[in-house]
GROMACS .gro file of C-alpha atoms in nm:
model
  309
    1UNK     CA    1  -3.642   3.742  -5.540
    2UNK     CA    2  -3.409   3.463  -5.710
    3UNK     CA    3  -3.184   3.319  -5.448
    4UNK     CA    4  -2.806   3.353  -5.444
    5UNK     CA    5  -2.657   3.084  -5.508
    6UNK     CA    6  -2.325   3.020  -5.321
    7UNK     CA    7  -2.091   3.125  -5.595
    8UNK     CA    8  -2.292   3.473  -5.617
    9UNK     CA    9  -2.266   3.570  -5.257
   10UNK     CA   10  -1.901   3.568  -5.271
   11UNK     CA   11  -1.553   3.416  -5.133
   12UNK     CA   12  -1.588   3.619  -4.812
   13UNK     CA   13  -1.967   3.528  -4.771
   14UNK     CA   14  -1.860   3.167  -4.825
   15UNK     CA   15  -1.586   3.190  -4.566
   16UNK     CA   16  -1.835   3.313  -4.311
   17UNK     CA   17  -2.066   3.028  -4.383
   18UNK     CA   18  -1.756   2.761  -4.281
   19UNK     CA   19  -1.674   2.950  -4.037
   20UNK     CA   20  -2.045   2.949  -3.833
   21UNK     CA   21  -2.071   2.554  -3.957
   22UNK     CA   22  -1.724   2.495  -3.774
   23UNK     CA   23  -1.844   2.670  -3.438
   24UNK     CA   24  -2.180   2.519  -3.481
   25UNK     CA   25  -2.020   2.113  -3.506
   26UNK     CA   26  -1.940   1.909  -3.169
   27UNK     CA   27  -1.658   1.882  -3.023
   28UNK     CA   28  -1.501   1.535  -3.045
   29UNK     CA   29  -1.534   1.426  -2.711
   30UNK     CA   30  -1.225   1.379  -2.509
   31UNK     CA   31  -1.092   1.033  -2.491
   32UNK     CA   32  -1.070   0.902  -2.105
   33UNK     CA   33  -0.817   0.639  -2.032
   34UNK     CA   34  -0.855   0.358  -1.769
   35UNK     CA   35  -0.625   0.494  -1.527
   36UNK     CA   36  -0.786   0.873  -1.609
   37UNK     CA   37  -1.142   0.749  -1.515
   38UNK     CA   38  -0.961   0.578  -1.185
   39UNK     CA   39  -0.775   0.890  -1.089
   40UNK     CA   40  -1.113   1.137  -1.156
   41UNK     CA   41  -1.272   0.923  -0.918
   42UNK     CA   42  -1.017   0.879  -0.674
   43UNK     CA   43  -0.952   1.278  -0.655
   44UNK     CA   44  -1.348   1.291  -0.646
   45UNK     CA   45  -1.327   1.139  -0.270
   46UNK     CA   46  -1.267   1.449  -0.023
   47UNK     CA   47  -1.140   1.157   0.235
   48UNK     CA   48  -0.881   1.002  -0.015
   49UNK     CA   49  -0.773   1.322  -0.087
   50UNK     CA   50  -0.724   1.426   0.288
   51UNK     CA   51  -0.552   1.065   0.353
   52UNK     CA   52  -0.285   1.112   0.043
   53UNK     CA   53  -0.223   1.480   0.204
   54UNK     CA   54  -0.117   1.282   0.529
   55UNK     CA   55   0.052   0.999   0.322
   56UNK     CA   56   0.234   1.274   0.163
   57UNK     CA   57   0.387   1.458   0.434
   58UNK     CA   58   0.473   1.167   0.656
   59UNK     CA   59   0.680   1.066   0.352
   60UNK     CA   60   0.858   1.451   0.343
   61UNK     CA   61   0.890   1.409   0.666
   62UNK     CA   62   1.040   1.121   0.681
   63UNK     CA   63   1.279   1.212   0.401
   64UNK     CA   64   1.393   1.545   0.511
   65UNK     CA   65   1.404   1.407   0.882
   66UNK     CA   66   1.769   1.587   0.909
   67UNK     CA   67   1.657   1.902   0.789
   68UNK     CA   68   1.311   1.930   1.003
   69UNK     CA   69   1.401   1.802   1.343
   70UNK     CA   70   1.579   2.097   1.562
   71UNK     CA   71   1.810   1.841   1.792
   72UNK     CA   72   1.996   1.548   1.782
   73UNK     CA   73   1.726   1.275   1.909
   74UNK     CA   74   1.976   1.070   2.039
   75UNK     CA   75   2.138   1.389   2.263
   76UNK     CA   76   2.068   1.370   2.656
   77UNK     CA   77   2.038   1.670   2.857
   78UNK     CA   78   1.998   1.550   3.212
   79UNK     CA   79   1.969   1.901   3.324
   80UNK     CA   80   1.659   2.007   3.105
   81UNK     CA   81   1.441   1.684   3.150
   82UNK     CA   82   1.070   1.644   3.120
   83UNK     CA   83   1.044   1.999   2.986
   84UNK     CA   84   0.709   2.109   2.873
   85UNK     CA   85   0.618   2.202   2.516
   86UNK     CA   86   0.717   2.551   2.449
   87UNK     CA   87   1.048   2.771   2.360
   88UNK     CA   88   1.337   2.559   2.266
   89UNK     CA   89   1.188   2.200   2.302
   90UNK     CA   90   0.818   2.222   2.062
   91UNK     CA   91   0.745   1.950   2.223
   92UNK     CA   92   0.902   1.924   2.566
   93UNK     CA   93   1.167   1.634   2.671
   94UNK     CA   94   1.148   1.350   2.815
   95UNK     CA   95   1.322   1.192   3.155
   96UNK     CA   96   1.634   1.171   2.979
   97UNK     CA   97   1.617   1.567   2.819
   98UNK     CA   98   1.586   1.380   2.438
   99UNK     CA   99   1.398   1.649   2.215
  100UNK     CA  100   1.024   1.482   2.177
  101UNK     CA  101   0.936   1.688   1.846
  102UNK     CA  102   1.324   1.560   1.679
  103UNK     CA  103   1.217   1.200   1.825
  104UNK     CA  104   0.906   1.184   1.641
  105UNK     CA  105   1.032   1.353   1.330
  106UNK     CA  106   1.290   1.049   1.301
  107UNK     CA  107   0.989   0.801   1.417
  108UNK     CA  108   0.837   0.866   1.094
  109UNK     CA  109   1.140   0.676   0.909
  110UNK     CA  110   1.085   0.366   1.099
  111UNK     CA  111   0.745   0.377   1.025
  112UNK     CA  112   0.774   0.456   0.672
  113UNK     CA  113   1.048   0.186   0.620
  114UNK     CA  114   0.843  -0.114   0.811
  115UNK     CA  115   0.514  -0.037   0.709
  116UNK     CA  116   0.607  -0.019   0.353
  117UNK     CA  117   0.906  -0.325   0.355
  118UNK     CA  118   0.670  -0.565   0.564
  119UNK     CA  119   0.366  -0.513   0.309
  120UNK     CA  120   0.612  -0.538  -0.038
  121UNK     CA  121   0.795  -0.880   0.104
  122UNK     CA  122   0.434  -0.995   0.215
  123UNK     CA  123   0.281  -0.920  -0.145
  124UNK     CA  124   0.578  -1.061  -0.286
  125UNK     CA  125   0.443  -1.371  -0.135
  126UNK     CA  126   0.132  -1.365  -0.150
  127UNK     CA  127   0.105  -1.295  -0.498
  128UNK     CA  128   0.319  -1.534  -0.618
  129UNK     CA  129   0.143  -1.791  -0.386
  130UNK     CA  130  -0.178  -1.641  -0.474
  131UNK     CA  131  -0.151  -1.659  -0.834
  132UNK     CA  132  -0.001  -1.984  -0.851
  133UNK     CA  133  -0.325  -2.132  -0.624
  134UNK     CA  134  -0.588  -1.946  -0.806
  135UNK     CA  135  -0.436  -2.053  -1.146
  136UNK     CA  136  -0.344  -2.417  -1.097
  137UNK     CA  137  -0.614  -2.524  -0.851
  138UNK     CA  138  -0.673  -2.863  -0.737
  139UNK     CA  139  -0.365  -2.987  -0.576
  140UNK     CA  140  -0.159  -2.709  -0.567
  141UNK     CA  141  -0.465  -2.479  -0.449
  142UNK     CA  142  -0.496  -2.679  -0.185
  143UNK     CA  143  -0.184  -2.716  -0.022
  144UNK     CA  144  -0.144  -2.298  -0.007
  145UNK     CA  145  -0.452  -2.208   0.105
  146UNK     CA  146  -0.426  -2.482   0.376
  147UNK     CA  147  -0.083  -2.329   0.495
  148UNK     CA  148  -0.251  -1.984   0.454
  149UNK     CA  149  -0.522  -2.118   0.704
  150UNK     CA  150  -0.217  -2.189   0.957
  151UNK     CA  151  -0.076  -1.841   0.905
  152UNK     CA  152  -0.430  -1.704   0.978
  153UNK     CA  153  -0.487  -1.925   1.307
  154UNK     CA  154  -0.186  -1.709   1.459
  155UNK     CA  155  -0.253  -1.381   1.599
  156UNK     CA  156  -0.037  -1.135   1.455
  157UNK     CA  157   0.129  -0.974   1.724
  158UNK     CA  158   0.184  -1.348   1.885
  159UNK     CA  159   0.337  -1.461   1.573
  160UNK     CA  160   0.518  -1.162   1.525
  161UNK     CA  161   0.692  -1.181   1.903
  162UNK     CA  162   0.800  -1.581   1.816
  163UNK     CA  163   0.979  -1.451   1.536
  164UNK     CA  164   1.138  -1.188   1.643
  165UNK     CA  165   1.244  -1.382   2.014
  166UNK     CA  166   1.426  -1.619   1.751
  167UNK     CA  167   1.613  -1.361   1.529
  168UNK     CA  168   1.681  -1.060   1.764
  169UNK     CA  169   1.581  -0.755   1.819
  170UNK     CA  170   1.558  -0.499   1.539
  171UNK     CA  171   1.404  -0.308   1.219
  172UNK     CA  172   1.449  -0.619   1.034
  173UNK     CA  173   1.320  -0.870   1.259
  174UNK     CA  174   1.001  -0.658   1.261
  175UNK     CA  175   0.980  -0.627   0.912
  176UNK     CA  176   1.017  -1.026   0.858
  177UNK     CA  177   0.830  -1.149   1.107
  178UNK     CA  178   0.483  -0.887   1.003
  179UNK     CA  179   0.551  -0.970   0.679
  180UNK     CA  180   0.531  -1.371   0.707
  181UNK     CA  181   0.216  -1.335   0.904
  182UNK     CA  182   0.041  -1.127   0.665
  183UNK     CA  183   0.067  -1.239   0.284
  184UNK     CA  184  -0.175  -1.496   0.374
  185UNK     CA  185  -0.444  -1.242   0.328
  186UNK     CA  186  -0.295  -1.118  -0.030
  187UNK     CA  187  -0.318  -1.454  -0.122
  188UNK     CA  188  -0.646  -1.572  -0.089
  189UNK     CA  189  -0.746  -1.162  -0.200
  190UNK     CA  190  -0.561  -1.273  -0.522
  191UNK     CA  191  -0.668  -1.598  -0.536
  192UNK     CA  192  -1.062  -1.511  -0.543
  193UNK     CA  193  -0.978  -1.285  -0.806
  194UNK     CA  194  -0.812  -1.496  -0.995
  195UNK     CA  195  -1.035  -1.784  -0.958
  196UNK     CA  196  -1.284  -1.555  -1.196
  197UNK     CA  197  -1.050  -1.396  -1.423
  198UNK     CA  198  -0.903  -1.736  -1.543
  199UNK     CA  199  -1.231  -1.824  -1.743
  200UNK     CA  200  -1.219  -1.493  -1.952
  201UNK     CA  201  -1.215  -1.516  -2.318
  202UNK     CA  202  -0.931  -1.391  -2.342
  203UNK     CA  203  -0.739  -1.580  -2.164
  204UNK     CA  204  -0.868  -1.901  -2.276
  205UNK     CA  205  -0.736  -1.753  -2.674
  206UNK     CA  206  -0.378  -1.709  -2.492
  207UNK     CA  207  -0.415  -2.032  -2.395
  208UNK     CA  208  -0.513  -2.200  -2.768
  209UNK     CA  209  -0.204  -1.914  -2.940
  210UNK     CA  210   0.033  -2.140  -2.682
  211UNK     CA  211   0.108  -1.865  -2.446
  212UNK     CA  212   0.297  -1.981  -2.200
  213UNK     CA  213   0.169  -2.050  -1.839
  214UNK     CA  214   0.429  -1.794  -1.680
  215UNK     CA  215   0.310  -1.517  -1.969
  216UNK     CA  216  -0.065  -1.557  -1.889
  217UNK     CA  217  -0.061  -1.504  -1.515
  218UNK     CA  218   0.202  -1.211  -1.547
  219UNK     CA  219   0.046  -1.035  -1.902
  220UNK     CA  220  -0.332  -1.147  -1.878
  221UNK     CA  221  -0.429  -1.263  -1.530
  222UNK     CA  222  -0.253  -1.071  -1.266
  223UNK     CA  223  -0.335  -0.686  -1.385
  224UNK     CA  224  -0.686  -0.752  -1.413
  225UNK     CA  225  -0.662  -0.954  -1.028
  226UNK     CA  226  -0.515  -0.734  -0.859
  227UNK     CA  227  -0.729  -0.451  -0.805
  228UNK     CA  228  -0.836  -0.552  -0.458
  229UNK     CA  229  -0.497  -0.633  -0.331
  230UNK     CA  230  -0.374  -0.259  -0.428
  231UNK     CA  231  -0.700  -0.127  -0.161
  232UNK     CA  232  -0.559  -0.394   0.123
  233UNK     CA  233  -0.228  -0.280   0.094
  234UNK     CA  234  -0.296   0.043   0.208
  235UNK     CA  235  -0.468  -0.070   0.483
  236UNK     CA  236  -0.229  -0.340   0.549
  237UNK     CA  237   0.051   0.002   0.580
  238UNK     CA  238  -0.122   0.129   0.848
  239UNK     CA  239  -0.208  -0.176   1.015
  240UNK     CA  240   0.177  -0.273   1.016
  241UNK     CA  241   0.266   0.065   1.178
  242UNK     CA  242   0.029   0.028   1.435
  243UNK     CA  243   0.188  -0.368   1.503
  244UNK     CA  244   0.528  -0.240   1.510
  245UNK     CA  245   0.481   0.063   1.776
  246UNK     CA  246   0.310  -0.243   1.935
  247UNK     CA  247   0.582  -0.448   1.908
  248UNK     CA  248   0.809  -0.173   2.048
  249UNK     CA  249   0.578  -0.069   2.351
  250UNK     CA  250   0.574  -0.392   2.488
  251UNK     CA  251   1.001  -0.401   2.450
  252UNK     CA  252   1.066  -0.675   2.162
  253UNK     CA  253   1.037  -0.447   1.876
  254UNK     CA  254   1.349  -0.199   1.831
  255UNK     CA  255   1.551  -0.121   2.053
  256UNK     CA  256   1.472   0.115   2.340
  257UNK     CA  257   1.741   0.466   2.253
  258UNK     CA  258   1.577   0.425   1.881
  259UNK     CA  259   1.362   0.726   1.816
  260UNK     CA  260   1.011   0.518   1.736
  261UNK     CA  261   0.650   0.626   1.836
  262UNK     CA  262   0.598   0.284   2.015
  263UNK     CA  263   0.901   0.286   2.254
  264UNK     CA  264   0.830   0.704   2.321
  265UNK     CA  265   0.494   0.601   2.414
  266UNK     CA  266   0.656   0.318   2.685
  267UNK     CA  267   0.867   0.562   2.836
  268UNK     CA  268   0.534   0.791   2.897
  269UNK     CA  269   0.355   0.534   3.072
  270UNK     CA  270   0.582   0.630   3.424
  271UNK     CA  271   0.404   0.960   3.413
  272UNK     CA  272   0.039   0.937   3.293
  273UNK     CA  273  -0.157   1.199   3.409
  274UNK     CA  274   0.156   1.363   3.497
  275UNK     CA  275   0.331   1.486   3.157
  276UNK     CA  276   0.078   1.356   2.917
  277UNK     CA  277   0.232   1.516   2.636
  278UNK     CA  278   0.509   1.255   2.640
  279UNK     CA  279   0.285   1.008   2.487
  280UNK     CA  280   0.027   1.243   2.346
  281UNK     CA  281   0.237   1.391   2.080
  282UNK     CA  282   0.388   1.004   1.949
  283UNK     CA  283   0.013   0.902   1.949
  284UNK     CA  284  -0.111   1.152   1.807
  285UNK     CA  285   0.179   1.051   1.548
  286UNK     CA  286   0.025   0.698   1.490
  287UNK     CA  287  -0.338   0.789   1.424
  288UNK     CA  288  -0.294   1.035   1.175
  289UNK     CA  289  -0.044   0.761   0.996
  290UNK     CA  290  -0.322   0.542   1.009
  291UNK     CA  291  -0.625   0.783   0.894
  292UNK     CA  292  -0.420   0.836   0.631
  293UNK     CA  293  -0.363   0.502   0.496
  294UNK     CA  294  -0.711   0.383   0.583
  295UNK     CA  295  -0.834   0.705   0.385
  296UNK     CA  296  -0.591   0.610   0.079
  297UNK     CA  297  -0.713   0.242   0.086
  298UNK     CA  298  -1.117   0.335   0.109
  299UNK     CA  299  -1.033   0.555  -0.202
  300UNK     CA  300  -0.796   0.280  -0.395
  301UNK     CA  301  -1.106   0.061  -0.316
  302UNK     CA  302  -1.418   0.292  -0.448
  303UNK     CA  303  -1.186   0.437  -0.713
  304UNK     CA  304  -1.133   0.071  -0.854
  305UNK     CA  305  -1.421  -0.099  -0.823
  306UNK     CA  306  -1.712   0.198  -0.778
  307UNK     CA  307  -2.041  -0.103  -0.752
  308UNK     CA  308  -1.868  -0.131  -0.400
  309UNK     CA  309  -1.997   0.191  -0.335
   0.00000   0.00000   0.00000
């Protein structure tokens, strides 16, 4: 039998045919960005995950602190103290009849506002020290790093307490005096990253099309440095949180009638093994603020750079 030819079987016969060649092609495949690829593998980490969660609602809470709390965490009742948890008080009171639930509700602002201020005035900084000794070298290399190396011989609550004994007590002495004795670390993070980027190709051509020295470290150099300073300060959040309640349980941090996890967990330490849920609750406050920053940071970290694996 002759074969048809594709005029002789038809117009609908040749419609069929282009319609099984279209279902039979491939897909074009789906174009991934950077930041895509980052986020898949970021979402990919069940811990990260967990860790934004608690990121998350420490920042709702935080933010709708007047609408969550039940009391007035400044409010005495000296005839309904050291309550336990249970019926009006979720949380029981403490000596002076505060609220301990409304307490640490509001103790989530001053954690969210000096663990996030300190770190963004010490990467301030730190990158611009960072960049500036990773870039230049020499000379100018060495006079930062060496006055990073002074920063690091101080411990940081030590450092921390000189500051604040010379400017006062407060949330803003806190947040300068954490933040002065941590950039340090941003900048030499930055710096080693720099120190490799510098010799790309790349920016070597910015450097022969006359591209300023201020236009290469801000357009060229810094994005592709500054992946491993983005992991640290995540950790560095949680890390400042845990100095400040510090700070505050040994009485130079804010002052005492501030709702804050450190100075609830002070005013516990009269009745340990008494009414342990004074400072169980507030603790219990501080580690899960910390989990999930150190959660968020081990996820910024694999999600960036996965060979660290």
């Amino acid at each position: 039998m002759t074969e048809l030819t594709k005029s002789d079987q038809g117009p609908d016969a040749a419609t069929a045919q282009s319609a099984v060649a279209n279902n039979t092609a491939e897909p074009a495949p789906a174009r991934i960005t950077q930041w895509g690829e980052i986020r898949h593998r970021f979402m990919a980490n069940k811990l990260a995950v967990v860790g934004l969660g608690l990121v998350v609602l420490l920042f709702i809470v935080a933010a709708a602190a007047p609408l969550i709390a039940t009391h007035d965490p400044y409010a005495q009742d000296l005839g309904n103290t050291l309550q336990d948890p249970g019926g009006e008080h979720w949380f029981g009171t403490d000596a002076l009849g505060r609220d301990q639930f409304s307490r640490i509700v509001y103790g989530s602002r001053i954690a969210v506002i000096v663990g996030l201020a300190s770190i963004f005035l010490a990467c301030v900084i730190g990158c611009i020290l960072g960049a500036l000794s990773g870039y230049f070298g020499k000379a100018v290399d060495s006079v930062i790093m060496r006055t990073a190396d002074i920063f690091f011989a101080f411990p940081l609550l030590i450092g921390a307490i000189v500051i604040i004994l010379v400017m006062g007590r407060g949330v803003l002495p806190v947040i300068v005096s954490l933040a002065v004795f941590s950039w340090a670390t941003v900048a030499r993070l930055l710096r080693s990253s720099i120190l490799s980027v510098r010799e790309m190709d790349y920016v070597t051509a910015a450097k022969a099309l006359g591209a300023s020295t201020t236009r290469i470290i801000v357009r060229h150099i810094m994005p592709n440095s500054i992946a491993a300073v983005m992991s640290y300060v995540s950790f560095s959040v949680g890390t400042a949180v845990v100095a400040e309640a510090s700070l505050s349980f040994l009485g130079i941090g804010v002052s005492p009638e501030v709702p804050e996890w450190g100075n609830m967990i002070s005013s516990a330490r009269d009745f340990l093994g008494v009414k342990d849920f004074l400072w169980a609750y507030p603790s219990t406050a501080i580690v899960l603020t910390v989990l999930g920053f150190v959660f968020v940071g081990d996820g910024l970290r694999d999600a960036l750079d996965p060979k660290l694996r």
